[in-house]
CSV table of C-alpha atoms in Angstrom, one decimal:
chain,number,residue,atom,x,y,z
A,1,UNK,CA,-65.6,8.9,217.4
A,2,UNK,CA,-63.2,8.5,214.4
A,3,UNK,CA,-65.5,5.4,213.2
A,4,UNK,CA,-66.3,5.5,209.6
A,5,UNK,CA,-70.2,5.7,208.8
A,6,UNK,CA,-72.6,4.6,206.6
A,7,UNK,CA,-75.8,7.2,206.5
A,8,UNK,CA,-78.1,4.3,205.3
A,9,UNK,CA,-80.9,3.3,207.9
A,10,UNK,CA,-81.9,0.0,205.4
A,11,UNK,CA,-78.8,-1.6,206.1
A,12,UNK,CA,-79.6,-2.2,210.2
A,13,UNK,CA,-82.7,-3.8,208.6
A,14,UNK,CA,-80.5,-6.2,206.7
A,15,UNK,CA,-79.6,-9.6,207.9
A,16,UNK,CA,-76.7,-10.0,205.4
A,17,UNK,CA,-74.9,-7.1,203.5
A,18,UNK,CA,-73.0,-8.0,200.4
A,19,UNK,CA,-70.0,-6.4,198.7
A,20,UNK,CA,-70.7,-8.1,195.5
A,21,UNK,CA,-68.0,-6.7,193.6
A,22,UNK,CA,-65.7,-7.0,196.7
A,23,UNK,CA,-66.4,-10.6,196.5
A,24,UNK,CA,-66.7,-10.0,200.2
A,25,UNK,CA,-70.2,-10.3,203.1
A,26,UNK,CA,-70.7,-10.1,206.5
A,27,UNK,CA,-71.8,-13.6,207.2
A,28,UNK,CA,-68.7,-14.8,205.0
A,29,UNK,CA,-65.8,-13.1,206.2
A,30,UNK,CA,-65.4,-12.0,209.6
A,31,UNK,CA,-64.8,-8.6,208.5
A,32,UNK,CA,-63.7,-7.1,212.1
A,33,UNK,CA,-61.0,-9.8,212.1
A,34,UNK,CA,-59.8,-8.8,208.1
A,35,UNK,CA,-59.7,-5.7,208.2
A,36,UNK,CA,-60.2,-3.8,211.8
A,37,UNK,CA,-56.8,-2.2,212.7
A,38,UNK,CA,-56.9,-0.8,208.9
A,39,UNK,CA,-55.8,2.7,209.2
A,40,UNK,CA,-54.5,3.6,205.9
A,41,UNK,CA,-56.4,3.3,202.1
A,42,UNK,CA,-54.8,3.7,198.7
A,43,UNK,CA,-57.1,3.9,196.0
A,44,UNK,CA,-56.0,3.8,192.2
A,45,UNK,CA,-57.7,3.2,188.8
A,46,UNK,CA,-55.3,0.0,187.5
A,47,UNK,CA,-54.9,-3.1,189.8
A,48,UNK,CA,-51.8,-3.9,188.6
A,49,UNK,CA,-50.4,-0.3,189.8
A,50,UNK,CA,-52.1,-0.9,193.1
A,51,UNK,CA,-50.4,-4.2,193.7
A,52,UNK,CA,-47.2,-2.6,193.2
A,53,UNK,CA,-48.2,-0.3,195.6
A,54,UNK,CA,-48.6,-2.5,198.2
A,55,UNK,CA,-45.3,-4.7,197.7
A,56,UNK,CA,-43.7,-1.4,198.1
A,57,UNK,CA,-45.7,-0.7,201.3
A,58,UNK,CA,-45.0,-4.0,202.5
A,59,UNK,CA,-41.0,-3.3,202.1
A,60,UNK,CA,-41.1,0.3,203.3
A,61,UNK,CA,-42.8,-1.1,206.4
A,62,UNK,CA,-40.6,-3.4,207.2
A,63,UNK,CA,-42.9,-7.1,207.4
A,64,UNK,CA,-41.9,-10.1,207.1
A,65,UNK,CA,-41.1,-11.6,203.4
A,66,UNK,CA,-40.7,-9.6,200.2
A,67,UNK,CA,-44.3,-8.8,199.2
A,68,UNK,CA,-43.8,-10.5,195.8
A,69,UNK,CA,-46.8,-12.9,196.7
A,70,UNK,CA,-49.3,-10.6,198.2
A,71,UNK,CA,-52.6,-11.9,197.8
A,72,UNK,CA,-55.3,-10.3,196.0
A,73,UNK,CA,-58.3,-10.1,198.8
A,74,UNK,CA,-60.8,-9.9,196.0
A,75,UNK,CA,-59.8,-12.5,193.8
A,76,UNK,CA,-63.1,-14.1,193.5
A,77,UNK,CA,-64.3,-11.0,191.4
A,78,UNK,CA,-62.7,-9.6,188.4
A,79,UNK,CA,-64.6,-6.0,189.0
A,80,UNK,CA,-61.8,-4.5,191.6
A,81,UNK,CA,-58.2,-5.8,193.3
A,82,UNK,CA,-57.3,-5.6,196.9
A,83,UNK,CA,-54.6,-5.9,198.2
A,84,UNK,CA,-53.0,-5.4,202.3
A,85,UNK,CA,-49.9,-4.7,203.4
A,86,UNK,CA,-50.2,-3.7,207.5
A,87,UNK,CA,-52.7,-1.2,208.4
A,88,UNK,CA,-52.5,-0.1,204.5
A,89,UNK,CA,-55.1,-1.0,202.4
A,90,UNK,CA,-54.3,-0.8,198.2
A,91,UNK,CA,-57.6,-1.2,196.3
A,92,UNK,CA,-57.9,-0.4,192.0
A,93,UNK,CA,-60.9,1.6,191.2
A,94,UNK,CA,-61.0,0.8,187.2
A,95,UNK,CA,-61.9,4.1,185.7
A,96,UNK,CA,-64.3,7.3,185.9
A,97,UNK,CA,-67.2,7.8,188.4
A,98,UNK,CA,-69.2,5.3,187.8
A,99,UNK,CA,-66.6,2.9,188.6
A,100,UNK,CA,-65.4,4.3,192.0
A,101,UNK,CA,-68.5,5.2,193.3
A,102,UNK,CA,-69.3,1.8,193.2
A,103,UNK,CA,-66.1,0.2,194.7
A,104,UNK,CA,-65.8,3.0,197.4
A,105,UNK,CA,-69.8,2.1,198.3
A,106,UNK,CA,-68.7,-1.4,198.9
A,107,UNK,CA,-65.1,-0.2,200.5
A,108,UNK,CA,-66.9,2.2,203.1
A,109,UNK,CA,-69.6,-0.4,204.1
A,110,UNK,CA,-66.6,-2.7,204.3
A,111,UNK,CA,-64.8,0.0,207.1
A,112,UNK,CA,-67.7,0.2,208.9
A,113,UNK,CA,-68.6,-3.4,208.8
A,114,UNK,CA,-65.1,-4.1,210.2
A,115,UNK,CA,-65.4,-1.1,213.0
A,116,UNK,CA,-62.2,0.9,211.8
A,117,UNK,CA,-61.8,4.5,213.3
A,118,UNK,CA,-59.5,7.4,211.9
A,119,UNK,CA,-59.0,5.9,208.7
A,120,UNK,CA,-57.1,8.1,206.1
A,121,UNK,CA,-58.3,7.3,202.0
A,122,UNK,CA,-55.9,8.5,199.6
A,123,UNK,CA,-56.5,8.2,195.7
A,124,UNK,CA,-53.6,8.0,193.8
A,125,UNK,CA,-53.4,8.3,190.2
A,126,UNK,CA,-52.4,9.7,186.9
A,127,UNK,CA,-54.0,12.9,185.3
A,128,UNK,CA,-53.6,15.4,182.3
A,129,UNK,CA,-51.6,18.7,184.0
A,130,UNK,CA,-53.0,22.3,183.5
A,131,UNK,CA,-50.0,25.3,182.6
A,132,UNK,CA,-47.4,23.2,185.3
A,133,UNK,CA,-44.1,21.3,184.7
A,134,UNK,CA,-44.7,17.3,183.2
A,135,UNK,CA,-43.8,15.0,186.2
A,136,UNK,CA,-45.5,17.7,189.0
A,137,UNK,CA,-47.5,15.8,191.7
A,138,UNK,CA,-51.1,17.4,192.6
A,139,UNK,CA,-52.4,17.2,195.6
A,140,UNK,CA,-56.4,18.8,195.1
A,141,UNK,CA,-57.3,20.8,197.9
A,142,UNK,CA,-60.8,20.7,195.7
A,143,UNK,CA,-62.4,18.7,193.6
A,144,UNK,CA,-64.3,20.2,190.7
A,145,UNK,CA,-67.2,19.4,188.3
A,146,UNK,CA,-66.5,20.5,184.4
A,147,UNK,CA,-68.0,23.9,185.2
A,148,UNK,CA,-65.2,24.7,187.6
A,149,UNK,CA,-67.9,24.4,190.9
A,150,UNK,CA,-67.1,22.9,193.9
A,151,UNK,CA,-69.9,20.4,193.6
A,152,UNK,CA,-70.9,16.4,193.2
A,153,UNK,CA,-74.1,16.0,190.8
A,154,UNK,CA,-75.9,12.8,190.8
A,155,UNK,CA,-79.8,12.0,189.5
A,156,UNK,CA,-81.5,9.7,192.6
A,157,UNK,CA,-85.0,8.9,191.8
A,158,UNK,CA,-85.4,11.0,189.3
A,159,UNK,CA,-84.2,14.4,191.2
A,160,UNK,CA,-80.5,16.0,190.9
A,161,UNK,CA,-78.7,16.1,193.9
A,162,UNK,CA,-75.4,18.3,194.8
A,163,UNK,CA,-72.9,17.1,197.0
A,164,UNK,CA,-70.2,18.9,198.5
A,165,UNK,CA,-66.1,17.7,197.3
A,166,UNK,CA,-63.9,19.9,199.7
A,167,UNK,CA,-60.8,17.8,201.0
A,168,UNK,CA,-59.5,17.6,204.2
A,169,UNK,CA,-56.9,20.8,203.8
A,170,UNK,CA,-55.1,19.6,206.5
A,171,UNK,CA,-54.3,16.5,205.3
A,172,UNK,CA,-53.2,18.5,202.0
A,173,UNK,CA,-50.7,20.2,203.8
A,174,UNK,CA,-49.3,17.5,205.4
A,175,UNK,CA,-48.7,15.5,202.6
A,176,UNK,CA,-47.4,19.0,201.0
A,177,UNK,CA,-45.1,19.0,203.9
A,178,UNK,CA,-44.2,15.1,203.5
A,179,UNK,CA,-43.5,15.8,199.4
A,180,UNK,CA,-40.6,18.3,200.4
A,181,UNK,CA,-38.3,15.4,201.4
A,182,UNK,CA,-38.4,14.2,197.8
A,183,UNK,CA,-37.4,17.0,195.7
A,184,UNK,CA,-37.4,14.5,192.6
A,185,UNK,CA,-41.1,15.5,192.3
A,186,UNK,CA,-42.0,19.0,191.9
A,187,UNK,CA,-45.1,19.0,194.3
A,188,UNK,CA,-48.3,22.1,194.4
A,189,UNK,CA,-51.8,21.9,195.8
A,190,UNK,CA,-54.3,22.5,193.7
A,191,UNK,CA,-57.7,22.3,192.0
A,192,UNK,CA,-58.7,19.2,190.2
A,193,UNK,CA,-61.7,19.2,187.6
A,194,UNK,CA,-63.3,15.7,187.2
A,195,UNK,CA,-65.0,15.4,183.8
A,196,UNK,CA,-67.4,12.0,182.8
A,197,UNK,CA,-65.3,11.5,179.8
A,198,UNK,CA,-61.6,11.2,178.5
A,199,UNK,CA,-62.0,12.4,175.3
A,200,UNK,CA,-64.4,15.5,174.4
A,201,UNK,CA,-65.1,16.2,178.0
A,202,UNK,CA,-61.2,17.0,178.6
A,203,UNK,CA,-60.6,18.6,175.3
A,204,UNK,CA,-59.2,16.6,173.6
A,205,UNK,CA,-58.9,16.3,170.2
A,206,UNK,CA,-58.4,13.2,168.9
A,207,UNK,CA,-61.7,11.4,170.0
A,208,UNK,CA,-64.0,9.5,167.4
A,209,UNK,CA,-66.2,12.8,167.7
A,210,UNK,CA,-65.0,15.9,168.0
A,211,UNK,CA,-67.2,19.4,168.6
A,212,UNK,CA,-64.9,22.5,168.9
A,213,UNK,CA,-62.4,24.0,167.6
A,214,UNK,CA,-58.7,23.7,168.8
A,215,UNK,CA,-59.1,27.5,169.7
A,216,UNK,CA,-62.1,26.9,171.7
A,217,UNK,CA,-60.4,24.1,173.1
A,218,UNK,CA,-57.6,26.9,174.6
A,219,UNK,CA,-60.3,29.1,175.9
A,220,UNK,CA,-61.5,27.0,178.0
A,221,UNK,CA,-58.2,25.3,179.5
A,222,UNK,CA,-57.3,29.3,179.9
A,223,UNK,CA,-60.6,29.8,182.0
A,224,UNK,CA,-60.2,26.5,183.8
A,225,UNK,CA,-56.8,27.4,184.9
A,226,UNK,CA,-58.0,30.6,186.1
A,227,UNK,CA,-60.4,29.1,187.9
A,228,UNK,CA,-57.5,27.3,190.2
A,229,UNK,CA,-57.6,24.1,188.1
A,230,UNK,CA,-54.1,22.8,187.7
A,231,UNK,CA,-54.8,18.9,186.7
A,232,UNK,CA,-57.9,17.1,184.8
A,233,UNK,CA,-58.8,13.5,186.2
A,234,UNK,CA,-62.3,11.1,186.2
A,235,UNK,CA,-62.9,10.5,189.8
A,236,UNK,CA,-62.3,13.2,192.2
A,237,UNK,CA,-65.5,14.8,192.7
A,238,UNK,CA,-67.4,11.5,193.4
A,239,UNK,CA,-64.4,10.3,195.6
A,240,UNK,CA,-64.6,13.5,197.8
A,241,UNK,CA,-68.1,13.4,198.2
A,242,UNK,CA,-69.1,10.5,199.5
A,243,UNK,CA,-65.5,10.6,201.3
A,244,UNK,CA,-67.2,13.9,203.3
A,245,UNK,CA,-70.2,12.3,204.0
A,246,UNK,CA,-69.0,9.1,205.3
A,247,UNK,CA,-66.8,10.8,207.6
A,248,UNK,CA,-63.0,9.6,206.0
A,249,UNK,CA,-60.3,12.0,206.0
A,250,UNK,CA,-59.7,12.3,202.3
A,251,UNK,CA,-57.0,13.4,199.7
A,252,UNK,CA,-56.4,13.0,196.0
A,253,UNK,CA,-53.1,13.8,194.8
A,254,UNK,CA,-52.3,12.8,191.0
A,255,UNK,CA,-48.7,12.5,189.3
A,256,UNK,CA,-49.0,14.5,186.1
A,257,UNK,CA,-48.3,13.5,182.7
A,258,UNK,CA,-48.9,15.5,180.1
């Protein structure tokens, strides 16, 4: 049907469903109205990036006025921005999973709320690259936990559950396709590993604590990029997950820096 779905039966029971950190409801906004022809959703971890984003949607697509004064949607909540620009959606995610598991929660409740079909999510971001050139683009074709598996772990009530983080590869290879009329950026698919933390759980080592050795350190960026892992990021496992099982067409891609 192309709609996007929420695989929650408690929320039929509700009379009212709150995005609280959307700053957004369904008996306050006529959601339908805001956001029904929404086809397109950019997600990225600063709010200030993603406003940019969508001033530069709003002049690569041609409406009316320069963008400069596009309104931040959320403004009554200082957890997430979100900002429009046509059927494109720009939203800032803040950092690691916890944070955008909760906005994209709120964001797919939203979608199906407002009765959009065939949407396309796209996270956007910045990473840490693995043995490629500094300024490569990334476009995961999976999404995968520190171990190098395929896999979304959360604790519910006590019990671990695994979740599924393949990406749509089609998608993949049509933005592939699309990044080969910009030869500026040196564009690959690839694996990305999702870790919970910036410091330690990415190697690093510069962290207030530090465990391992810098050879150790090497080993294990040699296994991960034998594993297919060409980028290291926070949010990719949770955002393909619950991007699967909500029915979105997903796709991260992540301009390298390191």
């Amino acid at each position: 049907s192309g709609l996007v779905l929420v695989k929650n039966p408690h929320l039929d029971l509700m009379e009212e469903d709150i995005l609280y950190h959307l700053d957004l409801g369904t008996k306050t906004h006529n959601l339908p109205a805001m956001f029904g022809d929404i086809k397109f959703v950019c997600v990225g971890g600063s709010r200030n990036r993603m406003r940019a984003f969508a001033q530069f949607m709003h002049r690569e697509l041609g409406l009316a006025g320069d963008g400069e004064d596009v309104a931040d949607i959320c403004a009554g909540s200082d957890r997430y921005a979100m900002y429009r620009a046509g059927p494109v959606l720009s939203i800032s995610h803040g950092m690691g999973i916890p944070s955008i598991s909760i906005m994209l929660h709120e964001l797919i409740k939203l979608l199906h709320h407002a009765k959009c079909r065939d949407v396309t999510i796209i996270r956007i971001g910045t990473s840490g690259g693995l043995g490629i050139k500094a300024g490569s683009v990334v476009i995961t074709d999976t999404a995968v936990d520190s171990s190098f598996q395929p896999r979304f772990e959360q604790v519910v009530l006590g019990d671990v559950v695994v979740r599924s983080t393949e990406l749509d590869k089609d998608l993949a290879e049509e933005l592939l396709a699309c990044s080969r009329e910009i030869p500026d950026f040196p564009t690959l698919i690839g694996r990305t590993m999702c870790t919970y933390d910036f410091y330690e759980g990415q190697g690093r080592l510069d962290g207030a604590l530090c465990s391992f050795s810098s050879e150790k350190k090497l080993e294990y960026l040699r296994r991960a990029y034998d594993a297919g892992v060409r980028n290291i990021e926070m949010e990719s496992t949770a955002f393909a997950a619950l991007c699967g099982l909500c029915g979105l067409k997903g796709e991260s891609r992540c301009f390298h820096l390191l």
